Short mmCIF file of C-alpha atoms in Angstrom, two decimals:
data_model
loop_
_atom_site.label_atom_id
_atom_site.label_comp_id
_atom_site.label_asym_id
_atom_site.label_seq_id
_atom_site.Cartn_x
_atom_site.Cartn_y
_atom_site.Cartn_z
CA MET A 1 5.11 -37.36 33.30
CA ARG A 2 3.32 -34.60 31.34
CA THR A 3 3.12 -35.25 27.63
CA SER A 4 2.95 -32.56 24.98
CA THR A 5 -0.06 -32.21 22.67
CA ASN A 6 -0.91 -30.25 19.58
CA SER A 7 -4.51 -29.68 20.67
CA THR A 8 -5.58 -26.24 21.86
CA SER A 9 -8.23 -25.67 24.49
CA PRO A 10 -11.17 -23.44 23.53
CA ARG A 11 -10.12 -20.99 26.24
CA ALA A 12 -6.56 -20.74 24.91
CA ALA A 13 -7.77 -20.38 21.34
CA ASN A 14 -10.15 -17.62 22.38
CA ALA A 15 -7.38 -15.79 24.21
CA ARG A 16 -5.08 -16.06 21.22
CA ARG A 17 -7.78 -14.61 18.93
CA HIS A 18 -8.22 -11.61 21.17
CA ILE A 19 -4.48 -11.02 21.51
CA THR A 20 -4.09 -11.25 17.74
CA ALA A 21 -6.91 -8.78 17.21
CA ALA A 22 -5.43 -6.38 19.75
CA LEU A 23 -1.97 -6.48 18.24
CA PHE A 24 -3.45 -6.12 14.78
CA LEU A 25 -5.51 -3.07 15.62
CA SER A 26 -2.65 -1.48 17.54
CA ALA A 27 -0.20 -2.06 14.71
CA VAL A 28 -2.31 -0.66 11.89
CA GLY A 29 -4.32 1.90 13.81
CA GLY A 30 -7.66 0.34 13.06
CA LEU A 31 -7.12 -0.35 9.37
CA CYS A 32 -7.15 -3.79 7.86
CA ALA A 33 -5.68 -5.18 4.67
CA VAL A 34 -7.06 -7.34 1.89
CA GLY A 35 -4.63 -9.05 -0.46
CA GLY A 36 -1.88 -6.54 0.28
CA LEU A 37 -4.04 -3.47 -0.31
CA THR A 38 -4.68 -1.42 2.82
CA ILE A 39 -8.34 -0.60 3.07
CA ALA A 40 -8.84 3.16 3.31
CA GLY A 41 -11.15 3.45 0.33
CA THR A 42 -13.09 0.91 -1.65
CA VAL A 43 -11.27 -2.21 -2.82
CA THR A 44 -12.96 -4.10 -5.64
CA THR A 45 -12.09 -7.60 -6.79
CA LYS A 46 -13.24 -8.90 -10.16
CA THR A 47 -12.67 -12.60 -10.78
CA VAL A 48 -13.26 -14.77 -13.82
CA ARG A 49 -12.49 -18.46 -14.20
CA GLY A 50 -13.01 -21.17 -16.75
CA LYS A 51 -11.81 -24.31 -18.49
CA LEU A 52 -9.73 -24.98 -21.58
CA ARG A 53 -10.60 -27.83 -23.87
CA ALA A 54 -8.33 -29.74 -26.22
CA SER A 55 -8.40 -28.70 -29.86
CA ALA A 56 -7.73 -32.26 -31.06
CA ASP A 57 -10.52 -34.78 -30.54
CA GLU A 58 -8.07 -37.57 -29.64
CA SER A 59 -6.30 -35.51 -26.94
CA ASP A 60 -6.92 -36.00 -23.21
CA ALA A 61 -5.37 -32.61 -22.38
CA ALA A 62 -7.42 -30.14 -20.35
CA GLY A 63 -6.78 -26.90 -18.52
CA ARG A 64 -8.18 -24.36 -16.07
CA PHE A 65 -7.56 -20.68 -15.45
CA ASN A 66 -8.41 -18.04 -12.87
CA MET A 67 -7.99 -14.26 -13.25
CA ASP A 68 -8.23 -11.67 -10.46
CA VAL A 69 -8.28 -7.89 -10.91
CA ARG A 70 -8.06 -6.12 -7.53
CA GLU A 71 -8.36 -2.34 -7.61
CA LYS A 72 -8.21 0.51 -5.12
CA GLY A 73 -8.47 3.92 -6.69
CA ASP A 74 -5.99 4.05 -9.56
CA ARG A 75 -3.92 1.17 -8.17
CA ALA A 76 -4.44 -2.41 -9.28
CA LYS A 77 -3.03 -5.85 -8.58
CA GLU A 78 -3.74 -8.51 -11.16
CA ARG A 79 -3.16 -12.24 -11.10
CA LEU A 80 -3.63 -15.10 -13.50
CA ALA A 81 -3.21 -18.76 -12.60
CA PHE A 82 -3.24 -21.52 -15.22
CA THR A 83 -2.93 -25.31 -14.86
CA ALA A 84 -3.15 -28.13 -17.37
CA THR A 85 -2.89 -31.91 -17.48
CA GLY A 86 -2.49 -34.52 -20.22
CA LEU A 87 -0.06 -32.53 -22.38
CA ASP A 88 2.51 -34.21 -24.58
CA ALA A 89 5.78 -33.98 -22.65
CA ALA A 90 7.89 -36.41 -24.70
CA LYS A 91 11.43 -35.27 -25.48
CA ASP A 92 12.55 -34.76 -29.06
CA ASP A 93 15.76 -36.08 -30.63
CA ASN A 94 17.73 -33.31 -28.92
CA GLY A 95 16.34 -34.23 -25.51
CA ASP A 96 14.09 -31.16 -25.30
CA ARG A 97 10.47 -31.20 -24.20
CA PRO A 98 7.82 -29.21 -26.08
CA THR A 99 7.44 -25.50 -25.33
CA TYR A 100 3.87 -24.34 -24.77
CA ASP A 101 3.01 -20.64 -24.75
CA LEU A 102 -0.03 -19.15 -23.03
CA VAL A 103 -1.79 -16.51 -25.14
CA LEU A 104 -4.65 -14.14 -24.27
CA ILE A 105 -6.85 -12.84 -27.09
CA THR A 106 -9.30 -9.95 -26.85
CA SER A 107 -12.77 -10.06 -28.39
CA ASP A 108 -11.40 -8.08 -31.35
CA ASP A 109 -8.47 -10.49 -31.87
CA ALA A 110 -5.62 -8.52 -30.26
CA GLU A 111 -3.10 -10.93 -28.70
CA ALA A 112 -0.83 -10.92 -25.67
CA ASP A 113 1.71 -13.75 -25.45
CA LEU A 114 2.42 -14.36 -21.76
CA GLY A 115 5.28 -16.74 -22.47
CA ALA A 116 6.07 -20.38 -21.86
CA VAL A 117 4.33 -22.44 -19.17
CA LYS A 118 6.24 -24.75 -16.83
CA LEU A 119 5.89 -28.27 -18.19
CA ARG A 120 6.51 -31.36 -16.10
CA ARG A 121 7.49 -34.74 -17.47
CA ASN A 122 4.08 -36.19 -16.58
CA GLY A 123 2.34 -33.73 -18.91
CA ALA A 124 1.14 -31.36 -16.21
CA ALA A 125 1.79 -27.66 -16.62
CA LYS A 126 1.28 -24.45 -14.68
CA PHE A 127 1.73 -20.74 -15.18
CA LYS A 128 1.36 -17.68 -12.93
CA TYR A 129 1.10 -14.05 -13.96
CA ARG A 130 1.47 -11.15 -11.53
CA SER A 131 1.05 -7.59 -12.72
CA LYS A 132 3.80 -6.34 -10.40
CA GLN A 133 6.40 -8.65 -11.94
CA ASP A 134 5.03 -9.15 -15.44
CA GLY A 135 3.51 -7.03 -18.14
CA LEU A 136 1.00 -7.37 -20.96
CA GLY A 137 2.58 -4.77 -23.23
CA ASP A 138 1.75 -1.16 -24.01
CA ASP A 139 -1.33 -2.11 -26.04
CA PHE A 140 -3.29 -3.33 -23.00
CA ASP A 141 -4.44 -1.71 -19.76
CA GLY A 142 -4.81 -5.00 -17.90
CA LEU A 143 -6.44 -8.42 -17.75
CA ALA A 144 -9.93 -6.92 -17.94
CA ASP A 145 -9.20 -6.08 -21.58
CA PHE A 146 -9.53 -9.79 -22.33
CA GLY A 147 -12.99 -10.23 -20.83
CA GLY A 148 -15.20 -11.78 -23.49
CA GLY A 149 -12.14 -13.01 -25.39
CA THR A 150 -10.30 -16.32 -25.40
CA ILE A 151 -7.28 -18.01 -23.83
CA GLU A 152 -5.10 -20.46 -25.74
CA LEU A 153 -2.18 -22.76 -25.08
CA ARG A 154 -0.06 -23.08 -28.18
CA ASP A 155 2.72 -25.34 -29.40
CA GLY A 156 4.31 -23.00 -31.90
CA ALA A 157 1.48 -21.97 -34.20
CA ASP A 158 -0.72 -24.93 -33.21
CA VAL A 159 -3.49 -24.38 -30.65
CA VAL A 160 -3.41 -27.23 -28.12
CA LEU A 161 -5.96 -25.92 -25.59
CA GLU A 162 -8.52 -23.15 -25.90
CA GLY A 163 -11.21 -21.63 -23.74
CA ASP A 164 -13.55 -18.65 -23.40
CA ILE A 165 -12.82 -15.85 -20.95
CA PRO A 166 -15.99 -14.58 -19.22
CA GLU A 167 -16.80 -10.88 -19.15
CA PHE A 168 -15.56 -9.16 -15.99
CA LEU A 169 -18.40 -7.91 -13.80
CA SER A 170 -18.96 -4.39 -12.51
CA ALA A 171 -20.95 -3.06 -9.55
CA GLY A 172 -24.64 -3.85 -9.95
CA ASP A 173 -24.17 -6.69 -12.45
CA ASP A 174 -26.16 -9.85 -11.73
CA PRO A 175 -24.12 -12.95 -12.61
CA GLU A 176 -25.90 -16.07 -13.78
CA PRO A 177 -24.90 -19.67 -12.99
CA GLY A 178 -22.23 -20.76 -15.42
CA ASP A 179 -20.91 -17.24 -16.01
CA GLY A 180 -17.67 -17.97 -14.15
CA ALA A 181 -17.46 -14.38 -12.90
CA THR A 182 -17.73 -12.74 -9.47
CA TYR A 183 -17.52 -9.17 -8.18
CA GLU A 184 -16.64 -8.01 -4.68
CA ALA A 185 -16.42 -4.56 -3.10
CA ARG A 186 -15.00 -3.99 0.35
CA ASN A 187 -14.14 -0.94 2.44
CA SER A 188 -13.22 -0.18 6.04
CA ARG A 189 -13.16 2.94 8.18
CA LYS A 190 -11.57 3.64 11.52
CA LEU A 191 -13.65 4.20 14.61
CA LYS A 192 -12.03 6.84 16.81
CA PRO A 193 -12.34 7.35 20.59
CA THR A 194 -14.42 10.31 21.70
CA THR A 195 -12.03 11.32 24.52
CA ASP A 196 -8.32 12.07 24.31
CA ASP A 197 -7.40 9.76 27.19
CA SER A 198 -9.11 6.69 25.72
CA ASP A 199 -7.12 3.70 24.42
CA ALA A 200 -10.11 2.39 22.48
CA LYS A 201 -9.57 1.43 18.85
CA GLY A 202 -11.86 -0.04 16.23
CA PHE A 203 -12.95 -0.27 12.64
CA ILE A 204 -16.06 -1.05 10.65
CA THR A 205 -15.97 -3.04 7.42
CA ALA A 206 -18.63 -3.35 4.73
CA GLN A 207 -18.40 -6.08 2.11
CA SER A 208 -20.66 -7.02 -0.79
CA LYS A 209 -20.09 -9.91 -3.18
CA ALA A 210 -21.98 -11.01 -6.28
CA MET A 211 -21.53 -14.65 -7.31
CA PRO A 212 -23.27 -16.82 -9.91
CA ARG A 213 -25.24 -18.84 -7.36
CA SER A 214 -25.57 -16.44 -4.43
CA ASP A 215 -24.93 -12.86 -3.37
CA PHE A 216 -24.10 -11.75 0.13
CA ASP A 217 -23.48 -8.62 2.20
CA ARG A 218 -21.41 -8.47 5.37
CA VAL A 219 -20.79 -5.85 8.05
CA VAL A 220 -18.16 -6.30 10.75
CA VAL A 221 -17.44 -3.97 13.68
CA GLU A 222 -14.39 -4.81 15.81
CA VAL A 223 -13.14 -2.91 18.84
CA ILE A 224 -10.56 -3.24 21.62
CA ARG A 225 -10.11 -1.45 24.94
CA ALA A 226 -13.52 0.19 24.61
CA GLY A 227 -14.57 -0.59 28.18
CA ARG A 228 -14.26 -3.29 30.78
CA ARG A 229 -14.35 -7.01 30.21
CA GLY A 230 -17.96 -8.14 30.14
CA ASP A 231 -19.32 -4.76 29.02
CA GLU A 232 -21.95 -4.84 26.30
CA LEU A 233 -21.73 -2.11 23.69
CA THR A 234 -24.32 -1.04 21.14
CA VAL A 235 -23.49 -0.04 17.57
CA VAL A 236 -25.78 2.63 16.13
CA ALA A 237 -25.99 4.22 12.67
CA ILE A 238 -27.29 7.79 12.44
CA ASP A 239 -28.66 9.40 9.29
CA ARG A 240 -26.73 12.64 8.82
CA ASN A 241 -29.70 14.44 7.26
CA THR A 242 -32.61 13.37 9.43
CA GLY A 243 -30.90 12.24 12.64
CA ASP A 244 -32.81 8.94 12.52
CA GLU A 245 -31.01 6.15 14.38
CA THR A 246 -30.69 2.50 13.41
CA GLU A 247 -29.35 -0.02 15.90
CA LEU A 248 -27.03 -2.40 14.06
CA GLY A 249 -26.50 -4.73 17.02
CA THR A 250 -24.50 -5.30 20.17
CA LEU A 251 -21.09 -6.72 21.03
CA LYS A 252 -19.54 -7.93 24.25
CA LEU A 253 -16.01 -7.14 25.40
CA ARG A 254 -13.97 -10.19 26.31
CA GLY A 255 -10.46 -11.20 27.23
CA ARG A 256 -7.37 -9.38 28.39
CA PHE A 257 -7.65 -6.68 25.72
CA GLN A 258 -11.41 -6.14 26.06
CA ALA A 259 -11.96 -7.12 22.43
CA GLY A 260 -15.40 -7.42 20.89
CA ALA A 261 -16.94 -7.93 17.47
CA LEU A 262 -20.34 -7.52 15.83
CA LYS A 263 -20.75 -9.55 12.63
CA LEU A 264 -23.75 -9.38 10.32
CA ASP A 265 -23.64 -11.78 7.37
CA THR A 266 -26.56 -12.39 5.03
CA ARG A 267 -25.08 -15.79 4.14
CA LYS A 268 -25.92 -16.86 7.68
CA GLY A 269 -29.43 -15.49 7.54
CA ASP A 270 -28.63 -12.17 9.21
CA GLU A 271 -30.53 -9.08 8.17
CA ILE A 272 -28.56 -5.85 7.89
CA PRO A 273 -30.70 -3.20 9.61
CA GLY A 274 -31.51 0.11 7.98
CA GLY A 275 -32.23 -1.30 4.53
CA GLY A 276 -28.79 -2.72 3.83
CA ILE A 277 -25.27 -1.57 3.09
CA GLY A 278 -26.27 0.87 0.36
CA ASP A 279 -28.74 2.70 2.63
CA LEU A 280 -26.20 2.93 5.47
CA ASP A 281 -23.55 4.41 3.18
CA GLY A 282 -22.01 7.52 4.77
CA GLN A 283 -24.10 7.46 7.95
CA ASN A 284 -22.45 8.33 11.25
CA ILE A 285 -21.55 5.33 13.40
CA GLU A 286 -21.45 5.39 17.20
CA VAL A 287 -20.43 2.66 19.62
CA ARG A 288 -22.19 3.31 22.93
CA ASP A 289 -21.81 1.83 26.39
CA SER A 290 -24.62 0.76 28.71
CA ASP A 291 -25.04 4.37 29.92
CA ASP A 292 -25.56 5.49 26.31
CA ALA A 293 -22.21 7.29 26.32
CA VAL A 294 -20.36 7.25 22.98
CA VAL A 295 -16.97 5.52 23.29
CA LEU A 296 -16.09 5.28 19.56
CA SER A 297 -17.41 7.04 16.50
CA GLY A 298 -16.87 7.15 12.76
CA ARG A 299 -18.61 6.82 9.41
CA PHE A 300 -20.14 3.83 7.65
CA PRO A 301 -17.86 2.91 4.73
CA SER A 302 -18.98 3.49 1.15
CA LEU A 303 -18.70 0.83 -1.51
CA ASP A 304 -19.08 3.42 -4.26
CA THR A 305 -15.65 3.63 -5.91
CA SER A 306 -16.33 7.23 -6.96
CA ASP A 307 -16.88 8.25 -3.33
CA ASP A 308 -13.45 7.38 -1.90
CA GLU A 309 -11.75 10.02 0.19
#
C-alpha cells in the first residue's frame, strides 16, 4: 500500500518554482511587488529599531520597537511594532488592569499619543501601528519625524518604559554598528520581447541595502518563454552614450515554462560587472540567445528616487 508523505522531491520542488514564476510573470506582466507596493519606480525602505528600558530601577519591565517607512514616489506605507514584558498587570479594586499608552516624542519635544497597548495578564504587551488604518495627527508627516527622538510607555503621566529612536537613514548614509537603522532601495523594470509573436516575458531588479554591519547590492534577471528548454542566454548591459557593452552573466532556461534566472549578490561574494549598480543605472539591457539575437530588451533600473518615470 502506498503511504502519503509531506516530503517533496527536488525535481517536484524545481517544477513548482518554475510554474510559480511563470504564473507570476504572466499575471503581473513582468512586474513584481514588495510589501504591497508594485515596483515601477524606486521603492525605499527605512527601518529603525531599538529597546526600551524601565524608568524604575526595581522594575523588570523591558520593551522593543521596530519602525518601517516604505516609500514609492509620493506614496508611503508606515508600520510600527512594539512589544513589552514584565509590566504590572494586576487588577485594581474595580477589576480593571492598568492602561498603558505608547507615546512618540520628536527631538524638539512634540508628542504623538498612539493610544493604549494590548496588555495581557502575564504582563506582556504589544501594539501595532499602520499608516493606512491609523494616524499621527495633522502636526506630523509620518514616523520619520520622530527619528532622533524618544519612545515612551506611560501609565497616566508616569513613564514606565523609555527608549531612543535612531535617526532614519537616507541614500548614501553609512550606518555604524549599534545605530539600529537600515536603508534599502529597490526597483524593477520589465524586459520586453523584440518580436511581436514572442511569448517571452521578464524583468530585471536592482536592490541596494545599507545595514550597520554589512552592505549589499543585488541584481536579479528572470525570464520565461525566452527560448527552448536548455538554452543558455546572455544578459548584456550597453552604455547608451558610448555603446560599450558589459556582460552581466548567463542564465539557463529550464522546466515546462522555459524559466531562467541570473542572480548576482555581493553577500555571496558575487561581483556586479560594470562598476556596480550605480554605474549600470539607465543602461540598455539585452537578453541574447546563443546566436547573439536579442530576445528581450529593456533598461537597467535606477535607484535614484528623483529619476522615477
